[in-house]
Amino acid sequence: MDPAVYRAPERSGLRWLAEVGAMPLLVPFWPEVDGLEQHSPYHAQTVSDHLLSVVGELDRMGAAPLTKQAGFFHDLGKGRTRTLSAGPHGLCGHFYGHEKVGAELTRQVDRLRADHRRSRELVTLVRLHMRPGQVQTRAAARRLAAAAGNLLEPLLDLYAADRLAHIGANPEQIAAQQGRIRAATADLPRGFTQHDLALSGHALLELGLSPQQVGQAKRWLTGQVLEGNLPNQSAELLERVKIQLSQTNKACSTLFSNEKAKH
């Protein structure tokens, strides 16, 4: 869908497309969420109306067209993931994994666009849109920043707009969560990976590590930096590796036992 359709005042145009039944021509999966009740204490709107409301919030925030597109697609997966259970006040809706399903549907809808980078970014925003609200620790915030890369700020905008379209939204709490994530990740390059470590593979080879162990060590160190256990400073990183080597007599493959930790 042309990004221009998300610019003000075209949100009314989106709603018009939905009301006249033209939306499926642009988004084949739209009928799956159109008018879909959420049966949720957090949502008074249907899924389709919520999507349009989030686009409206992003528009008021002055968000970029890419972010507004992500707002339009972010809950598209709810049509395929809704389950209902009996609650104390009637039916209760659940949408487990809708962000992953929605990311795949977004990829399918957007697959014919020539701008493949923008398409990947759109899919990433949809896939990660639940994560900012789930962050409770500094380490989780840093893992999120690594996953989002240069999309962290658009993702935080999407999180805010999504939450503002919930029942009982508290703008101060939303802003505070954004602030905590930004503060926890301020020292990280966006999209931090082992290639951003301040310690080179050559320095690790000089310690007597094999090439395979160098890879293990760099993955382990990346996890330590993302968890906030180590600063990304060469002297600190090298010293920690030396300590790790001196404190274990285990097989080489277990020197860095938590190398598979999330990063």
PDB file of C-alpha atoms in Angstrom:
ATOM      1  CA  MET A   1       0.000   0.000   0.000  1.00  0.00           C
ATOM      2  CA  ASP A   2       1.357   3.415  -0.935  1.00  0.00           C
ATOM      3  CA  PRO A   3       2.811   5.121   2.188  1.00  0.00           C
ATOM      4  CA  ALA A   4       1.077   8.348   1.149  1.00  0.00           C
ATOM      5  CA  VAL A   5      -2.252   6.916   2.227  1.00  0.00           C
ATOM      6  CA  TYR A   6      -1.124   7.077   5.866  1.00  0.00           C
ATOM      7  CA  ARG A   7      -0.427  10.814   5.846  1.00  0.00           C
ATOM      8  CA  ALA A   8      -2.946  13.218   7.320  1.00  0.00           C
ATOM      9  CA  PRO A   9      -5.762  13.629   6.526  1.00  0.00           C
ATOM     10  CA  GLU A  10      -5.853  10.263   4.781  1.00  0.00           C
ATOM     11  CA  ARG A  11      -6.787   8.320   7.900  1.00  0.00           C
ATOM     12  CA  SER A  12     -10.358   9.188   6.952  1.00  0.00           C
ATOM     13  CA  GLY A  13      -9.494   7.742   3.558  1.00  0.00           C
ATOM     14  CA  LEU A  14      -8.460   4.458   5.204  1.00  0.00           C
ATOM     15  CA  ARG A  15     -11.762   4.328   7.054  1.00  0.00           C
ATOM     16  CA  TRP A  16     -13.633   5.106   3.850  1.00  0.00           C
ATOM     17  CA  LEU A  17     -11.834   2.263   2.068  1.00  0.00           C
ATOM     18  CA  ALA A  18     -12.878  -0.063   4.880  1.00  0.00           C
ATOM     19  CA  GLU A  19     -16.485   1.135   4.911  1.00  0.00           C
ATOM     20  CA  VAL A  20     -17.017   0.747   1.158  1.00  0.00           C
ATOM     21  CA  GLY A  21     -15.452  -2.726   1.189  1.00  0.00           C
ATOM     22  CA  ALA A  22     -12.403  -1.803  -0.893  1.00  0.00           C
ATOM     23  CA  MET A  23      -9.792  -2.642   1.734  1.00  0.00           C
ATOM     24  CA  PRO A  24      -9.464  -6.339   0.739  1.00  0.00           C
ATOM     25  CA  LEU A  25      -8.267  -5.210  -2.682  1.00  0.00           C
ATOM     26  CA  LEU A  26      -5.243  -3.670  -0.969  1.00  0.00           C
ATOM     27  CA  VAL A  27      -4.914  -5.979   2.054  1.00  0.00           C
ATOM     28  CA  PRO A  28      -6.211  -9.482   1.258  1.00  0.00           C
ATOM     29  CA  PHE A  29      -6.277 -10.475   4.931  1.00  0.00           C
ATOM     30  CA  TRP A  30      -8.421  -7.505   5.994  1.00  0.00           C
ATOM     31  CA  PRO A  31     -11.689  -9.524   6.140  1.00  0.00           C
ATOM     32  CA  GLU A  32     -10.088 -11.667   8.860  1.00  0.00           C
ATOM     33  CA  VAL A  33      -9.944  -8.701  11.257  1.00  0.00           C
ATOM     34  CA  ASP A  34     -12.746  -6.505   9.920  1.00  0.00           C
ATOM     35  CA  GLY A  35     -15.302  -6.182  12.713  1.00  0.00           C
ATOM     36  CA  LEU A  36     -13.562  -8.862  14.799  1.00  0.00           C
ATOM     37  CA  GLU A  37     -14.558  -8.473  18.443  1.00  0.00           C
ATOM     38  CA  GLN A  38     -11.657  -8.718  20.883  1.00  0.00           C
ATOM     39  CA  HIS A  39     -13.622  -9.622  24.031  1.00  0.00           C
ATOM     40  CA  SER A  40     -10.938  -7.893  26.055  1.00  0.00           C
ATOM     41  CA  PRO A  41     -11.023  -5.623  29.121  1.00  0.00           C
ATOM     42  CA  TYR A  42      -8.344  -3.563  27.380  1.00  0.00           C
ATOM     43  CA  HIS A  43     -10.099  -3.041  24.056  1.00  0.00           C
ATOM     44  CA  ALA A  44     -13.519  -1.530  23.439  1.00  0.00           C
ATOM     45  CA  GLN A  45     -12.949  -1.536  19.682  1.00  0.00           C
ATOM     46  CA  THR A  46     -12.941  -4.292  17.116  1.00  0.00           C
ATOM     47  CA  VAL A  47      -9.533  -5.216  15.724  1.00  0.00           C
ATOM     48  CA  SER A  48     -10.123  -3.267  12.522  1.00  0.00           C
ATOM     49  CA  ASP A  49     -11.235  -0.119  14.349  1.00  0.00           C
ATOM     50  CA  HIS A  50      -8.264  -0.423  16.708  1.00  0.00           C
ATOM     51  CA  LEU A  51      -5.870  -0.538  13.763  1.00  0.00           C
ATOM     52  CA  LEU A  52      -7.349   2.665  12.360  1.00  0.00           C
ATOM     53  CA  SER A  53      -7.212   4.311  15.789  1.00  0.00           C
ATOM     54  CA  VAL A  54      -3.520   3.469  16.165  1.00  0.00           C
ATOM     55  CA  VAL A  55      -2.811   5.034  12.765  1.00  0.00           C
ATOM     56  CA  GLY A  56      -4.674   8.107  13.999  1.00  0.00           C
ATOM     57  CA  GLU A  57      -2.578   8.266  17.194  1.00  0.00           C
ATOM     58  CA  LEU A  58       0.616   7.958  15.189  1.00  0.00           C
ATOM     59  CA  ASP A  59      -0.563  10.675  12.855  1.00  0.00           C
ATOM     60  CA  ARG A  60      -1.162  13.005  15.808  1.00  0.00           C
ATOM     61  CA  MET A  61       2.330  12.160  17.087  1.00  0.00           C
ATOM     62  CA  GLY A  62       3.870  13.140  13.749  1.00  0.00           C
ATOM     63  CA  ALA A  63       5.236   9.634  13.186  1.00  0.00           C
ATOM     64  CA  ALA A  64       6.938   8.673   9.941  1.00  0.00           C
ATOM     65  CA  PRO A  65       4.912   6.892   7.222  1.00  0.00           C
ATOM     66  CA  LEU A  66       6.744   3.606   7.918  1.00  0.00           C
ATOM     67  CA  THR A  67       5.629   3.689  11.548  1.00  0.00           C
ATOM     68  CA  LYS A  68       2.047   4.462  10.547  1.00  0.00           C
ATOM     69  CA  GLN A  69       2.113   1.551   8.144  1.00  0.00           C
ATOM     70  CA  ALA A  70       3.284  -0.674  10.991  1.00  0.00           C
ATOM     71  CA  GLY A  71       0.436   0.679  13.113  1.00  0.00           C
ATOM     72  CA  PHE A  72      -2.006  -0.331  10.403  1.00  0.00           C
ATOM     73  CA  PHE A  73      -0.610  -3.867  10.166  1.00  0.00           C
ATOM     74  CA  HIS A  74       0.478  -4.551  13.756  1.00  0.00           C
ATOM     75  CA  ASP A  75      -2.573  -6.598  14.842  1.00  0.00           C
ATOM     76  CA  LEU A  76      -3.344  -8.162  11.486  1.00  0.00           C
ATOM     77  CA  GLY A  77      -2.454 -11.574  12.929  1.00  0.00           C
ATOM     78  CA  LYS A  78      -5.285 -11.464  15.457  1.00  0.00           C
ATOM     79  CA  GLY A  79      -7.700 -12.838  12.903  1.00  0.00           C
ATOM     80  CA  ARG A  80      -5.831 -16.143  12.822  1.00  0.00           C
ATOM     81  CA  THR A  81      -4.907 -16.422  16.481  1.00  0.00           C
ATOM     82  CA  ARG A  82      -8.060 -15.553  18.405  1.00  0.00           C
ATOM     83  CA  THR A  83      -9.239 -18.101  20.944  1.00  0.00           C
ATOM     84  CA  LEU A  84     -12.087 -17.568  23.373  1.00  0.00           C
ATOM     85  CA  SER A  85     -12.473 -18.751  26.934  1.00  0.00           C
ATOM     86  CA  ALA A  86     -15.132 -18.246  29.573  1.00  0.00           C
ATOM     87  CA  GLY A  87     -14.314 -15.452  31.987  1.00  0.00           C
ATOM     88  CA  PRO A  88     -16.041 -14.033  35.065  1.00  0.00           C
ATOM     89  CA  HIS A  89     -17.758 -11.399  32.928  1.00  0.00           C
ATOM     90  CA  GLY A  90     -18.354 -13.384  29.749  1.00  0.00           C
ATOM     91  CA  LEU A  91     -16.106 -14.404  26.918  1.00  0.00           C
ATOM     92  CA  CYS A  92     -12.426 -13.530  27.104  1.00  0.00           C
ATOM     93  CA  GLY A  93     -10.351 -13.245  23.936  1.00  0.00           C
ATOM     94  CA  HIS A  94      -6.739 -14.390  23.593  1.00  0.00           C
ATOM     95  CA  PHE A  95      -4.371 -13.741  20.702  1.00  0.00           C
ATOM     96  CA  TYR A  96      -1.244 -15.691  21.553  1.00  0.00           C
ATOM     97  CA  GLY A  97       1.509 -15.230  18.981  1.00  0.00           C
ATOM     98  CA  HIS A  98      -0.441 -12.736  16.911  1.00  0.00           C
ATOM     99  CA  GLU A  99       2.654 -10.577  16.448  1.00  0.00           C
ATOM    100  CA  LYS A 100       4.522 -13.427  14.704  1.00  0.00           C
ATOM    101  CA  VAL A 101       1.542 -14.327  12.528  1.00  0.00           C
ATOM    102  CA  GLY A 102       0.985 -10.654  11.764  1.00  0.00           C
ATOM    103  CA  ALA A 103       4.620 -10.220  10.744  1.00  0.00           C
ATOM    104  CA  GLU A 104       4.300 -13.065   8.249  1.00  0.00           C
ATOM    105  CA  LEU A 105       1.038 -11.702   6.838  1.00  0.00           C
ATOM    106  CA  THR A 106       2.641  -8.273   6.540  1.00  0.00           C
ATOM    107  CA  ARG A 107       5.543  -9.817   4.653  1.00  0.00           C
ATOM    108  CA  GLN A 108       3.106 -11.465   2.246  1.00  0.00           C
ATOM    109  CA  VAL A 109       1.111  -8.283   1.680  1.00  0.00           C
ATOM    110  CA  ASP A 110       4.244  -6.213   1.146  1.00  0.00           C
ATOM    111  CA  ARG A 111       6.324  -8.760  -0.772  1.00  0.00           C
ATOM    112  CA  LEU A 112       5.856  -7.151  -4.195  1.00  0.00           C
ATOM    113  CA  ARG A 113       7.283  -3.761  -3.215  1.00  0.00           C
ATOM    114  CA  ALA A 114      10.594  -2.849  -4.815  1.00  0.00           C
ATOM    115  CA  ASP A 115      11.953  -1.347  -1.571  1.00  0.00           C
ATOM    116  CA  HIS A 116      12.938  -4.575   0.137  1.00  0.00           C
ATOM    117  CA  ARG A 117      14.713  -2.827   3.007  1.00  0.00           C
ATOM    118  CA  ARG A 118      11.600  -0.873   3.920  1.00  0.00           C
ATOM    119  CA  SER A 119       9.566  -4.078   3.758  1.00  0.00           C
ATOM    120  CA  ARG A 120      11.956  -5.807   6.158  1.00  0.00           C
ATOM    121  CA  GLU A 121      11.715  -2.867   8.536  1.00  0.00           C
ATOM    122  CA  LEU A 122       7.921  -2.954   8.400  1.00  0.00           C
ATOM    123  CA  VAL A 123       7.878  -6.667   9.209  1.00  0.00           C
ATOM    124  CA  THR A 124      10.335  -6.116  12.080  1.00  0.00           C
ATOM    125  CA  LEU A 125       8.149  -3.429  13.650  1.00  0.00           C
ATOM    126  CA  VAL A 126       5.080  -5.668  13.498  1.00  0.00           C
ATOM    127  CA  ARG A 127       6.991  -8.635  14.921  1.00  0.00           C
ATOM    128  CA  LEU A 128       8.423  -6.647  17.843  1.00  0.00           C
ATOM    129  CA  HIS A 129       5.449  -4.433  18.674  1.00  0.00           C
ATOM    130  CA  MET A 130       4.601  -6.291  21.904  1.00  0.00           C
ATOM    131  CA  ARG A 131       8.130  -6.255  23.277  1.00  0.00           C
ATOM    132  CA  PRO A 132       8.410  -2.683  24.668  1.00  0.00           C
ATOM    133  CA  GLY A 133       5.433  -3.241  26.957  1.00  0.00           C
ATOM    134  CA  GLN A 134       6.974  -6.465  28.253  1.00  0.00           C
ATOM    135  CA  VAL A 135      10.316  -4.926  29.237  1.00  0.00           C
ATOM    136  CA  GLN A 136      10.797  -5.058  32.997  1.00  0.00           C
ATOM    137  CA  THR A 137      14.576  -5.111  33.392  1.00  0.00           C
ATOM    138  CA  ARG A 138      17.581  -3.279  32.028  1.00  0.00           C
ATOM    139  CA  ALA A 139      18.779  -6.471  30.384  1.00  0.00           C
ATOM    140  CA  ALA A 140      15.442  -6.950  28.600  1.00  0.00           C
ATOM    141  CA  ALA A 141      15.578  -3.363  27.342  1.00  0.00           C
ATOM    142  CA  ARG A 142      19.055  -3.932  25.949  1.00  0.00           C
ATOM    143  CA  ARG A 143      18.035  -7.158  24.220  1.00  0.00           C
ATOM    144  CA  LEU A 144      15.118  -5.278  22.680  1.00  0.00           C
ATOM    145  CA  ALA A 145      17.425  -2.543  21.424  1.00  0.00           C
ATOM    146  CA  ALA A 146      19.672  -5.165  19.829  1.00  0.00           C
ATOM    147  CA  ALA A 147      16.692  -6.792  18.112  1.00  0.00           C
ATOM    148  CA  ALA A 148      15.229  -3.484  16.918  1.00  0.00           C
ATOM    149  CA  GLY A 149      18.468  -1.929  15.694  1.00  0.00           C
ATOM    150  CA  ASN A 150      17.846   1.473  14.129  1.00  0.00           C
ATOM    151  CA  LEU A 151      14.099   0.914  14.511  1.00  0.00           C
ATOM    152  CA  LEU A 152      14.012   1.384  18.292  1.00  0.00           C
ATOM    153  CA  GLU A 153      12.518   4.883  18.178  1.00  0.00           C
ATOM    154  CA  PRO A 154       9.817   3.974  15.603  1.00  0.00           C
ATOM    155  CA  LEU A 155       9.071   0.894  17.720  1.00  0.00           C
ATOM    156  CA  LEU A 156       8.656   3.028  20.845  1.00  0.00           C
ATOM    157  CA  ASP A 157       6.313   5.331  18.909  1.00  0.00           C
ATOM    158  CA  LEU A 158       4.278   2.318  17.797  1.00  0.00           C
ATOM    159  CA  TYR A 159       4.160   1.020  21.377  1.00  0.00           C
ATOM    160  CA  ALA A 160       2.889   4.378  22.633  1.00  0.00           C
ATOM    161  CA  ALA A 161       0.200   4.703  19.960  1.00  0.00           C
ATOM    162  CA  ASP A 162      -0.965   1.139  20.530  1.00  0.00           C
ATOM    163  CA  ARG A 163      -1.237   1.670  24.284  1.00  0.00           C
ATOM    164  CA  LEU A 164      -2.959   5.028  23.897  1.00  0.00           C
ATOM    165  CA  ALA A 165      -5.678   3.222  21.934  1.00  0.00           C
ATOM    166  CA  HIS A 166      -6.328   0.901  24.894  1.00  0.00           C
ATOM    167  CA  ILE A 167      -9.014   1.360  27.522  1.00  0.00           C
ATOM    168  CA  GLY A 168      -7.715   3.306  30.526  1.00  0.00           C
ATOM    169  CA  ALA A 169      -4.483   4.347  28.816  1.00  0.00           C
ATOM    170  CA  ASN A 170      -2.141   6.289  31.091  1.00  0.00           C
ATOM    171  CA  PRO A 171       0.076   8.590  28.992  1.00  0.00           C
ATOM    172  CA  GLU A 172       2.462   9.200  31.897  1.00  0.00           C
ATOM    173  CA  GLN A 173       3.078   5.491  32.421  1.00  0.00           C
ATOM    174  CA  ILE A 174       3.580   4.981  28.698  1.00  0.00           C
ATOM    175  CA  ALA A 175       6.112   7.811  28.534  1.00  0.00           C
ATOM    176  CA  ALA A 176       7.870   6.469  31.634  1.00  0.00           C
ATOM    177  CA  GLN A 177       8.275   3.042  30.024  1.00  0.00           C
ATOM    178  CA  GLN A 178       9.711   4.646  26.897  1.00  0.00           C
ATOM    179  CA  GLY A 179      12.115   6.621  29.097  1.00  0.00           C
ATOM    180  CA  ARG A 180      13.285   3.520  30.972  1.00  0.00           C
ATOM    181  CA  ILE A 181      14.050   1.717  27.726  1.00  0.00           C
ATOM    182  CA  ARG A 182      15.926   4.703  26.306  1.00  0.00           C
ATOM    183  CA  ALA A 183      17.953   5.150  29.502  1.00  0.00           C
ATOM    184  CA  ALA A 184      18.881   1.472  29.668  1.00  0.00           C
ATOM    185  CA  THR A 185      20.123   1.439  26.072  1.00  0.00           C
ATOM    186  CA  ALA A 186      21.732   4.872  25.771  1.00  0.00           C
ATOM    187  CA  ASP A 187      25.284   3.467  25.687  1.00  0.00           C
ATOM    188  CA  LEU A 188      24.573   0.818  23.030  1.00  0.00           C
ATOM    189  CA  PRO A 189      25.051   1.280  19.306  1.00  0.00           C
ATOM    190  CA  ARG A 190      21.736   0.527  17.627  1.00  0.00           C
ATOM    191  CA  GLY A 191      21.589  -3.097  16.576  1.00  0.00           C
ATOM    192  CA  PHE A 192      24.517  -4.089  18.818  1.00  0.00           C
ATOM    193  CA  THR A 193      26.111  -7.378  17.728  1.00  0.00           C
ATOM    194  CA  GLN A 194      29.407  -9.144  18.319  1.00  0.00           C
ATOM    195  CA  HIS A 195      30.847  -7.086  15.469  1.00  0.00           C
ATOM    196  CA  ASP A 196      30.482  -4.024  17.704  1.00  0.00           C
ATOM    197  CA  LEU A 197      32.571  -5.487  20.530  1.00  0.00           C
ATOM    198  CA  ALA A 198      35.548  -3.370  21.509  1.00  0.00           C
ATOM    199  CA  LEU A 199      37.674  -6.537  21.583  1.00  0.00           C
ATOM    200  CA  SER A 200      39.037  -8.027  18.384  1.00  0.00           C
ATOM    201  CA  GLY A 201      39.259 -11.650  17.449  1.00  0.00           C
ATOM    202  CA  HIS A 202      43.024 -11.204  17.041  1.00  0.00           C
ATOM    203  CA  ALA A 203      43.340 -10.273  20.727  1.00  0.00           C
ATOM    204  CA  LEU A 204      41.493 -13.451  21.664  1.00  0.00           C
ATOM    205  CA  LEU A 205      43.711 -15.564  19.415  1.00  0.00           C
ATOM    206  CA  GLU A 206      46.721 -14.164  21.257  1.00  0.00           C
ATOM    207  CA  LEU A 207      45.311 -15.668  24.453  1.00  0.00           C
ATOM    208  CA  GLY A 208      45.667 -19.073  22.871  1.00  0.00           C
ATOM    209  CA  LEU A 209      42.044 -19.583  21.870  1.00  0.00           C
ATOM    210  CA  SER A 210      41.243 -21.541  18.746  1.00  0.00           C
ATOM    211  CA  PRO A 211      39.172 -19.872  15.997  1.00  0.00           C
ATOM    212  CA  GLN A 212      36.124 -21.841  17.207  1.00  0.00           C
ATOM    213  CA  GLN A 213      36.694 -20.655  20.777  1.00  0.00           C
ATOM    214  CA  VAL A 214      37.069 -17.080  19.551  1.00  0.00           C
ATOM    215  CA  GLY A 215      33.561 -17.279  18.088  1.00  0.00           C
ATOM    216  CA  GLN A 216      32.228 -18.739  21.342  1.00  0.00           C
ATOM    217  CA  ALA A 217      33.952 -16.050  23.383  1.00  0.00           C
ATOM    218  CA  LYS A 218      32.634 -13.212  21.238  1.00  0.00           C
ATOM    219  CA  ARG A 219      29.069 -14.505  21.457  1.00  0.00           C
ATOM    220  CA  TRP A 220      29.431 -14.846  25.215  1.00  0.00           C
ATOM    221  CA  LEU A 221      30.875 -11.344  25.579  1.00  0.00           C
ATOM    222  CA  THR A 222      28.078  -9.906  23.425  1.00  0.00           C
ATOM    223  CA  GLY A 223      25.544 -11.434  25.778  1.00  0.00           C
ATOM    224  CA  GLN A 224      27.381 -10.040  28.796  1.00  0.00           C
ATOM    225  CA  VAL A 225      27.394  -6.527  27.342  1.00  0.00           C
ATOM    226  CA  LEU A 226      23.726  -6.717  26.400  1.00  0.00           C
ATOM    227  CA  GLU A 227      22.841  -7.998  29.877  1.00  0.00           C
ATOM    228  CA  GLY A 228      24.662  -5.001  31.309  1.00  0.00           C
ATOM    229  CA  ASN A 229      27.193  -7.172  33.122  1.00  0.00           C
ATOM    230  CA  LEU A 230      30.163  -5.727  31.231  1.00  0.00           C
ATOM    231  CA  PRO A 231      30.948  -2.368  29.646  1.00  0.00           C
ATOM    232  CA  ASN A 232      31.946  -2.500  25.993  1.00  0.00           C
ATOM    233  CA  GLN A 233      35.543  -1.572  26.716  1.00  0.00           C
ATOM    234  CA  SER A 234      38.461  -3.614  25.403  1.00  0.00           C
ATOM    235  CA  ALA A 235      40.403  -3.810  28.670  1.00  0.00           C
ATOM    236  CA  GLU A 236      37.348  -4.930  30.643  1.00  0.00           C
ATOM    237  CA  LEU A 237      36.354  -7.499  28.028  1.00  0.00           C
ATOM    238  CA  LEU A 238      39.852  -8.943  27.771  1.00  0.00           C
ATOM    239  CA  GLU A 239      40.191  -9.181  31.529  1.00  0.00           C
ATOM    240  CA  ARG A 240      36.874 -11.004  31.850  1.00  0.00           C
ATOM    241  CA  VAL A 241      37.951 -13.573  29.250  1.00  0.00           C
ATOM    242  CA  LYS A 242      41.206 -14.124  31.136  1.00  0.00           C
ATOM    243  CA  ILE A 243      39.276 -14.651  34.360  1.00  0.00           C
ATOM    244  CA  GLN A 244      36.927 -17.043  32.630  1.00  0.00           C
ATOM    245  CA  LEU A 245      39.861 -19.046  31.312  1.00  0.00           C
ATOM    246  CA  SER A 246      41.692 -19.120  34.639  1.00  0.00           C
ATOM    247  CA  GLN A 247      38.677 -20.233  36.660  1.00  0.00           C
ATOM    248  CA  THR A 248      37.731 -23.282  34.648  1.00  0.00           C
ATOM    249  CA  ASN A 249      39.397 -26.566  33.822  1.00  0.00           C
ATOM    250  CA  LYS A 250      36.442 -27.693  31.753  1.00  0.00           C
ATOM    251  CA  ALA A 251      36.519 -28.744  28.136  1.00  0.00           C
ATOM    252  CA  CYS A 252      37.037 -25.884  25.697  1.00  0.00           C
ATOM    253  CA  SER A 253      33.450 -26.124  24.460  1.00  0.00           C
ATOM    254  CA  THR A 254      32.117 -25.189  27.917  1.00  0.00           C
ATOM    255  CA  LEU A 255      34.431 -22.287  28.712  1.00  0.00           C
ATOM    256  CA  PHE A 256      31.691 -19.866  27.809  1.00  0.00           C
ATOM    257  CA  SER A 257      28.687 -21.830  29.043  1.00  0.00           C
ATOM    258  CA  ASN A 258      26.098 -19.100  28.640  1.00  0.00           C
ATOM    259  CA  GLU A 259      27.098 -18.141  25.094  1.00  0.00           C
ATOM    260  CA  LYS A 260      23.610 -19.102  23.888  1.00  0.00           C
ATOM    261  CA  ALA A 261      21.895 -16.592  26.173  1.00  0.00           C
ATOM    262  CA  LYS A 262      19.572 -14.201  24.394  1.00  0.00           C
ATOM    263  CA  HIS A 263      21.222 -11.373  22.543  1.00  0.00           C
TER     264      HIS A 263
END
